Amino acid sequence: MHISVALALCSLLAAHGIRKGSLAPSGAVAAFAVGLVTFVGARDANLLFAGVLIAFYLLGSKATKYKQERKRQLEEDFRVGGQRTATQVLANGFTGAAACALHYVLVPNPALACFGDLSSTASRNHTLLILLYVGHYACCCGDTFASEIGVLSASEPVLITTGKRVPRGTNGGLSPLGVAASIAGGCVVGLVATAGLPLAPTCASRLAPRAAMVALGGAGGFIGSMIDSLLGATLQKSVYNTVTAKIAADGRALRAGENPAQLRHISGIDVLDNHQVNFLSSLATGIVLALVGLVCYG
Ligand SMILES: *[C@@H]1O[C@H](CO)[C@@H](O)[C@H](O)[C@H]1NC(C)=O
C-alpha cells in the first residue's frame, strides 16, 4: 500500500478509536504505528494483511461494546469502550506487524509467490509468514471474542487445569460459550484472510489452501484459547475480591479501605500479566499454524 494511503488510513483508525473510546491516547499512537508497518509492509498482499487488521480492530471494538452494562458489574477494571493502552495494543499487534515487515523483506516479489506452495523459497516464505500472521490474529480475535462474549456465559467457567468451577473472569477459566467465541473469532480472521489472499495468476489452481484458511483460522482461535488459558491458569495470579464479587485486576496493590482477608487467591502464581499472556499465546499460535503449514503443504 502506498505510504500516503497508509498514513490516511492509520489516522482514520486512530481517530475512530479515540472517538469511540476503544483506544486510550497511548493506544491510538501504538495502533497508528502497528497499522503503518502493516499497511506499508503488505504491498500486493495488502488485502489480506490490511483486511485482517481492520476486521480485528472493528470487530474487537464492537464486541467490547456488547452488553457493557453487564460487564460493568463483572469486571473490576471495566472501562467504557475498552480504552486500550499502548501495551494492550502492542500485545495484540506487534507479532502481526513483525510478520508483515518480514514478509516485505523475505518475499521480494509477492506476485510470484503462491500460498500453500513450499517448493520455492519465495512461496515458502510467503506461506509461512501469512500463517504466522493469521495464527497470531486468530488467537487475538478469538481471545477478544472470548473475553467480551464468553464473560456473559450463564454458567460459571471451569479452570482448565483442575476442572473446578471458578468465578467469572478467572484467568484460565473455560466456558462453552467462551470456547465457541474463540473459534468463531479465529474463523472470522480465516475468512477475511481467504478473501484477501492475493490471486497470483500462477497460483490459480491452488484453491484448496485458500479454502483451508478458514478452518486454520478456527483452529488458531481454539489453539490460542487453550494456550492462553493454560498460561492464565498457571503463570497468572487470579485473586477474587469477595466484597465486590469480582476478579481483582492483575497484581494490583491493596486499595484504601480494603481488608487483605477479602482477597481470596483462586489460581496461578504472579509471573505474567494479561498483556504478556496475550503476547505469548498469540505468538505461539502463529508459530503452531506455520508448523501445521509446513506439515500439510510440505
Ligand atoms: C526466504 O527466507 C530466507 C530466510 O528464512 C531467505 O534466506 C531467503 O532469501 C528468502 N527467500 C527469498 C526469495 O527472498
Short mmCIF file of C-alpha atoms and ligand atoms in Angstrom, two decimals:
data_model
loop_
_atom_site.label_atom_id
_atom_site.label_comp_id
_atom_site.label_asym_id
_atom_site.label_seq_id
_atom_site.Cartn_x
_atom_site.Cartn_y
_atom_site.Cartn_z
CA MET A 1 0.00 0.00 0.00
CA HIS A 2 1.34 3.46 -0.82
CA ILE A 3 2.60 5.31 2.23
CA SER A 4 0.20 8.23 1.78
CA VAL A 5 -2.81 5.88 1.70
CA ALA A 6 -1.42 4.02 4.72
CA LEU A 7 -0.95 7.28 6.65
CA ALA A 8 -4.50 8.38 5.84
CA LEU A 9 -5.98 5.02 6.85
CA CYS A 10 -4.00 4.88 10.12
CA SER A 11 -5.08 8.42 11.04
CA LEU A 12 -8.67 7.44 10.38
CA LEU A 13 -8.42 4.30 12.55
CA ALA A 14 -6.64 6.07 15.42
CA ALA A 15 -9.16 8.93 15.39
CA HIS A 16 -12.05 6.46 15.27
CA GLY A 17 -10.56 4.59 18.25
CA ILE A 18 -10.28 7.72 20.36
CA ARG A 19 -13.74 8.97 19.40
CA LYS A 20 -15.36 5.61 20.22
CA GLY A 21 -13.31 5.09 23.38
CA SER A 22 -11.83 1.80 22.18
CA LEU A 23 -8.34 3.33 22.34
CA ALA A 24 -6.68 5.45 25.03
CA PRO A 25 -4.33 8.14 23.60
CA SER A 26 -1.28 5.89 24.10
CA GLY A 27 -3.17 3.04 22.45
CA ALA A 28 -4.02 5.24 19.48
CA VAL A 29 -0.31 6.06 18.97
CA ALA A 30 0.58 2.36 19.14
CA ALA A 31 -2.30 1.42 16.80
CA PHE A 32 -1.10 4.08 14.34
CA ALA A 33 2.39 2.52 14.34
CA VAL A 34 1.12 -1.07 14.02
CA GLY A 35 -1.20 -0.01 11.20
CA LEU A 36 1.53 1.89 9.35
CA VAL A 37 4.01 -1.00 9.44
CA THR A 38 1.27 -3.45 8.44
CA PHE A 39 -0.20 -1.38 5.60
CA VAL A 40 3.15 -0.35 4.11
CA GLY A 41 4.71 -3.80 4.60
CA ALA A 42 1.79 -5.53 2.89
CA ARG A 43 2.22 -4.37 -0.74
CA ASP A 44 0.33 -6.67 -3.15
CA ALA A 45 -0.88 -8.84 -0.29
CA ASN A 46 -2.43 -5.78 1.29
CA LEU A 47 -5.99 -7.08 1.17
CA LEU A 48 -5.05 -9.98 3.42
CA PHE A 49 -2.77 -8.13 5.86
CA ALA A 50 -4.76 -4.90 5.94
CA GLY A 51 -8.14 -6.65 5.83
CA VAL A 52 -7.39 -8.87 8.81
CA LEU A 53 -6.07 -5.96 10.87
CA ILE A 54 -9.07 -3.74 10.09
CA ALA A 55 -11.57 -6.56 10.69
CA PHE A 56 -9.94 -7.43 14.04
CA TYR A 57 -9.95 -3.80 15.07
CA LEU A 58 -13.58 -3.10 14.13
CA LEU A 59 -14.97 -6.41 15.44
CA GLY A 60 -12.96 -6.11 18.67
CA SER A 61 -14.43 -2.65 19.27
CA LYS A 62 -17.94 -3.95 18.55
CA ALA A 63 -17.51 -6.95 20.88
CA THR A 64 -16.27 -4.63 23.64
CA LYS A 65 -19.40 -2.50 23.26
CA TYR A 66 -21.65 -5.57 23.53
CA LYS A 67 -23.66 -5.63 26.81
CA GLN A 68 -21.42 -3.09 28.51
CA GLU A 69 -23.74 -2.63 31.48
CA ARG A 70 -23.46 -6.32 32.37
CA LYS A 71 -19.67 -6.20 32.05
CA ARG A 72 -19.53 -3.21 34.36
CA GLN A 73 -20.92 -5.49 37.08
CA LEU A 74 -18.45 -8.26 36.30
CA GLU A 75 -15.12 -6.56 35.64
CA GLU A 76 -13.13 -4.70 38.25
CA ASP A 77 -11.13 -2.67 35.73
CA PHE A 78 -14.12 -2.06 33.46
CA ARG A 79 -13.68 0.93 31.13
CA VAL A 80 -16.39 2.14 28.76
CA GLY A 81 -15.38 1.26 25.19
CA GLY A 82 -12.25 -0.56 26.35
CA GLN A 83 -9.80 2.40 26.31
CA ARG A 84 -6.96 0.10 25.22
CA THR A 85 -3.49 1.29 26.16
CA ALA A 86 -0.27 1.06 24.12
CA THR A 87 0.80 -2.10 25.99
CA GLN A 88 -2.51 -3.76 25.17
CA VAL A 89 -2.36 -2.72 21.51
CA LEU A 90 1.22 -3.93 21.11
CA ALA A 91 0.48 -7.26 22.82
CA ASN A 92 -2.14 -7.78 20.09
CA GLY A 93 -0.33 -6.10 17.22
CA PHE A 94 3.43 -6.45 17.49
CA THR A 95 3.73 -10.00 16.14
CA GLY A 96 1.39 -9.22 13.25
CA ALA A 97 3.34 -6.10 12.28
CA ALA A 98 6.61 -8.05 12.57
CA ALA A 99 5.27 -10.84 10.31
CA CYS A 100 4.24 -8.22 7.78
CA ALA A 101 7.62 -6.47 7.89
CA LEU A 102 9.37 -9.84 7.47
CA HIS A 103 7.10 -10.56 4.50
CA TYR A 104 8.27 -7.28 2.96
CA VAL A 105 11.91 -8.34 3.32
CA LEU A 106 11.71 -12.09 2.66
CA VAL A 107 9.16 -12.09 -0.18
CA PRO A 108 10.68 -9.59 -2.63
CA ASN A 109 8.08 -10.22 -5.32
CA PRO A 110 4.70 -11.26 -3.86
CA ALA A 111 3.19 -11.56 -7.36
CA LEU A 112 5.34 -14.65 -7.95
CA ALA A 113 4.63 -16.33 -4.59
CA CYS A 114 1.88 -18.92 -4.10
CA PHE A 115 0.20 -19.59 -0.78
CA GLY A 116 0.31 -23.29 0.11
CA ASP A 117 3.39 -23.97 -2.03
CA LEU A 118 6.64 -24.80 -0.24
CA SER A 119 8.68 -25.67 -3.33
CA SER A 120 10.33 -22.26 -3.90
CA THR A 121 11.81 -20.15 -1.11
CA ALA A 122 9.67 -17.17 -2.11
CA SER A 123 6.43 -19.18 -1.88
CA ARG A 124 7.58 -20.87 1.32
CA ASN A 125 8.40 -17.55 2.99
CA HIS A 126 5.07 -16.18 1.74
CA THR A 127 3.06 -19.15 3.06
CA LEU A 128 4.74 -19.37 6.48
CA LEU A 129 4.61 -15.64 7.17
CA ILE A 130 0.93 -15.47 6.21
CA LEU A 131 0.23 -18.41 8.54
CA LEU A 132 2.17 -16.70 11.34
CA TYR A 133 0.10 -13.58 10.73
CA VAL A 134 -3.24 -15.41 10.53
CA GLY A 135 -2.45 -17.57 13.59
CA HIS A 136 -1.50 -14.52 15.60
CA TYR A 137 -4.68 -12.62 14.75
CA ALA A 138 -6.88 -15.73 15.04
CA CYS A 139 -5.67 -16.02 18.63
CA CYS A 140 -6.09 -12.30 19.37
CA CYS A 141 -9.55 -12.10 17.81
CA GLY A 142 -10.62 -15.36 19.47
CA ASP A 143 -9.34 -14.11 22.81
CA THR A 144 -11.13 -10.78 22.42
CA PHE A 145 -14.41 -12.52 21.50
CA ALA A 146 -13.98 -14.99 24.37
CA SER A 147 -13.36 -12.33 26.98
CA GLU A 148 -16.01 -9.92 25.68
CA ILE A 149 -18.73 -12.50 24.94
CA GLY A 150 -17.65 -15.54 27.00
CA VAL A 151 -17.73 -13.46 30.18
CA LEU A 152 -21.51 -13.22 29.69
CA SER A 153 -21.88 -17.02 29.87
CA ALA A 154 -24.78 -18.11 32.08
CA SER A 155 -22.71 -20.81 33.81
CA GLU A 156 -19.51 -20.26 35.77
CA PRO A 157 -16.34 -21.31 33.94
CA VAL A 158 -14.16 -24.26 34.97
CA LEU A 159 -10.40 -23.91 35.42
CA ILE A 160 -8.56 -25.58 32.52
CA THR A 161 -6.03 -27.23 34.83
CA THR A 162 -8.33 -28.64 37.53
CA GLY A 163 -11.82 -28.72 36.02
CA LYS A 164 -13.16 -26.96 39.14
CA ARG A 165 -15.72 -24.15 38.90
CA VAL A 166 -14.15 -20.72 39.30
CA PRO A 167 -15.63 -17.20 39.35
CA ARG A 168 -16.27 -15.49 36.00
CA GLY A 169 -13.21 -13.59 34.84
CA THR A 170 -10.71 -16.02 36.41
CA ASN A 171 -7.69 -16.37 34.12
CA GLY A 172 -7.65 -19.86 32.67
CA GLY A 173 -11.40 -20.33 33.16
CA LEU A 174 -13.19 -22.05 30.27
CA SER A 175 -16.89 -21.90 29.41
CA PRO A 176 -18.55 -23.49 26.37
CA LEU A 177 -19.63 -20.02 25.20
CA GLY A 178 -16.08 -18.69 25.60
CA VAL A 179 -14.51 -21.54 23.63
CA ALA A 180 -17.16 -21.20 20.90
CA ALA A 181 -16.43 -17.45 20.77
CA SER A 182 -12.69 -18.16 20.41
CA ILE A 183 -13.27 -20.50 17.49
CA ALA A 184 -15.69 -18.03 15.87
CA GLY A 185 -13.15 -15.21 16.23
CA GLY A 186 -10.49 -17.37 14.59
CA CYS A 187 -12.84 -18.36 11.75
CA VAL A 188 -13.64 -14.71 11.02
CA VAL A 189 -9.92 -13.98 10.72
CA GLY A 190 -9.50 -17.01 8.44
CA LEU A 191 -12.43 -15.89 6.30
CA VAL A 192 -11.10 -12.36 5.85
CA ALA A 193 -7.64 -13.79 5.10
CA THR A 194 -9.11 -16.13 2.48
CA ALA A 195 -10.96 -13.30 0.82
CA GLY A 196 -7.86 -11.09 0.87
CA LEU A 197 -5.27 -13.63 -0.26
CA PRO A 198 -3.76 -12.25 -3.46
CA LEU A 199 -4.76 -14.14 -6.59
CA ALA A 200 -1.46 -14.53 -8.41
CA PRO A 201 -2.25 -15.90 -11.88
CA THR A 202 0.41 -18.60 -11.47
CA CYS A 203 -1.35 -19.93 -8.37
CA ALA A 204 -4.82 -20.22 -9.87
CA SER A 205 -5.01 -23.98 -9.39
CA ARG A 206 -4.25 -23.73 -5.70
CA LEU A 207 -7.74 -23.29 -4.32
CA ALA A 208 -7.59 -25.88 -1.51
CA PRO A 209 -5.11 -23.96 0.69
CA ARG A 210 -7.28 -20.90 0.23
CA ALA A 211 -10.39 -22.71 1.46
CA ALA A 212 -8.42 -24.38 4.27
CA MET A 213 -7.56 -20.94 5.65
CA VAL A 214 -10.99 -20.62 7.28
CA ALA A 215 -10.51 -23.92 9.13
CA LEU A 216 -6.94 -22.94 10.00
CA GLY A 217 -8.23 -19.69 11.45
CA GLY A 218 -10.82 -21.55 13.53
CA ALA A 219 -8.13 -23.97 14.70
CA GLY A 220 -5.96 -20.96 15.56
CA GLY A 221 -8.78 -19.50 17.66
CA PHE A 222 -9.15 -22.79 19.53
CA ILE A 223 -5.41 -23.46 20.00
CA GLY A 224 -4.89 -19.86 21.06
CA SER A 225 -7.58 -20.04 23.72
CA MET A 226 -6.10 -23.28 25.10
CA ILE A 227 -2.58 -21.80 25.30
CA ASP A 228 -3.97 -18.58 26.72
CA SER A 229 -5.96 -20.48 29.35
CA LEU A 230 -3.08 -22.77 30.32
CA LEU A 231 -0.77 -19.80 30.82
CA GLY A 232 -3.54 -17.87 32.57
CA ALA A 233 -4.32 -20.70 35.00
CA THR A 234 -0.69 -21.31 35.94
CA LEU A 235 1.56 -18.28 35.48
CA GLN A 236 -1.01 -15.54 36.05
CA LYS A 237 -2.32 -14.89 39.56
CA SER A 238 -6.11 -14.66 39.86
CA VAL A 239 -7.41 -13.07 43.05
CA TYR A 240 -11.13 -12.88 43.88
CA ASN A 241 -12.47 -9.89 45.73
CA THR A 242 -15.19 -11.32 47.97
CA VAL A 243 -16.67 -7.90 48.74
CA THR A 244 -17.21 -6.74 45.15
CA ALA A 245 -17.58 -10.33 43.86
CA LYS A 246 -15.15 -9.58 41.02
CA ILE A 247 -11.74 -10.89 40.00
CA ALA A 248 -9.17 -8.25 41.03
CA ALA A 249 -7.10 -6.58 38.30
CA ASP A 250 -3.72 -8.20 37.62
CA GLY A 251 -1.28 -7.97 40.54
CA ARG A 252 -2.75 -4.75 41.88
CA ALA A 253 -1.90 -3.39 45.34
CA LEU A 254 -4.39 -3.34 48.20
CA ARG A 255 -6.64 -0.30 47.80
CA ALA A 256 -7.72 2.13 50.51
CA GLY A 257 -10.36 0.64 52.80
CA GLU A 258 -9.71 -2.93 51.66
CA ASN A 259 -9.02 -5.74 54.07
CA PRO A 260 -6.44 -8.28 52.86
CA ALA A 261 -8.77 -11.06 54.03
CA GLN A 262 -11.37 -10.07 51.43
CA LEU A 263 -9.00 -11.03 48.62
CA ARG A 264 -9.04 -14.77 48.02
CA HIS A 265 -6.36 -16.42 45.88
CA ILE A 266 -8.00 -18.58 43.20
CA SER A 267 -5.24 -19.81 40.95
CA GLY A 268 -1.80 -19.25 39.46
CA ILE A 269 1.41 -17.56 40.51
CA ASP A 270 2.32 -13.97 39.69
CA VAL A 271 4.76 -14.39 36.78
CA LEU A 272 2.89 -12.97 33.79
CA ASP A 273 0.31 -10.23 33.42
CA ASN A 274 -2.57 -10.30 30.96
CA HIS A 275 -0.67 -8.48 28.20
CA GLN A 276 2.26 -10.88 28.43
CA VAL A 277 -0.08 -13.87 28.30
CA ASN A 278 -1.77 -12.41 25.19
CA PHE A 279 1.56 -11.67 23.54
CA LEU A 280 2.95 -15.16 24.21
CA SER A 281 -0.18 -17.10 23.33
CA SER A 282 -0.71 -15.28 20.02
CA LEU A 283 2.97 -15.68 19.07
CA ALA A 284 2.81 -19.38 19.95
CA THR A 285 -0.42 -19.82 17.94
CA GLY A 286 1.18 -18.16 14.90
CA ILE A 287 4.17 -20.50 15.17
CA VAL A 288 1.89 -23.54 15.55
CA LEU A 289 -0.06 -22.59 12.40
CA ALA A 290 3.19 -22.08 10.46
CA LEU A 291 4.30 -25.57 11.61
CA VAL A 292 0.93 -27.01 10.56
CA GLY A 293 1.52 -25.40 7.15
CA LEU A 294 5.00 -26.96 6.93
CA VAL A 295 3.50 -30.39 7.58
CA CYS A 296 0.35 -30.03 5.42
CA TYR A 297 1.88 -28.32 2.42
CA GLY A 298 5.31 -29.98 2.54
C1 LIG B 1 13.22 -16.70 2.33
O1 LIG B 1 13.70 -16.56 3.66
C2 LIG B 1 15.02 -16.97 3.86
C3 LIG B 1 15.32 -16.79 5.33
O2 LIG B 1 14.46 -17.58 6.10
C4 LIG B 1 15.96 -16.19 3.00
O3 LIG B 1 17.28 -16.67 3.16
C5 LIG B 1 15.55 -16.28 1.54
O4 LIG B 1 16.36 -15.45 0.75
C6 LIG B 1 14.10 -15.89 1.39
N1 LIG B 1 13.67 -16.07 0.01
C7 LIG B 1 13.58 -15.08 -0.84
C8 LIG B 1 13.09 -15.41 -2.22
O5 LIG B 1 13.88 -13.94 -0.54
#
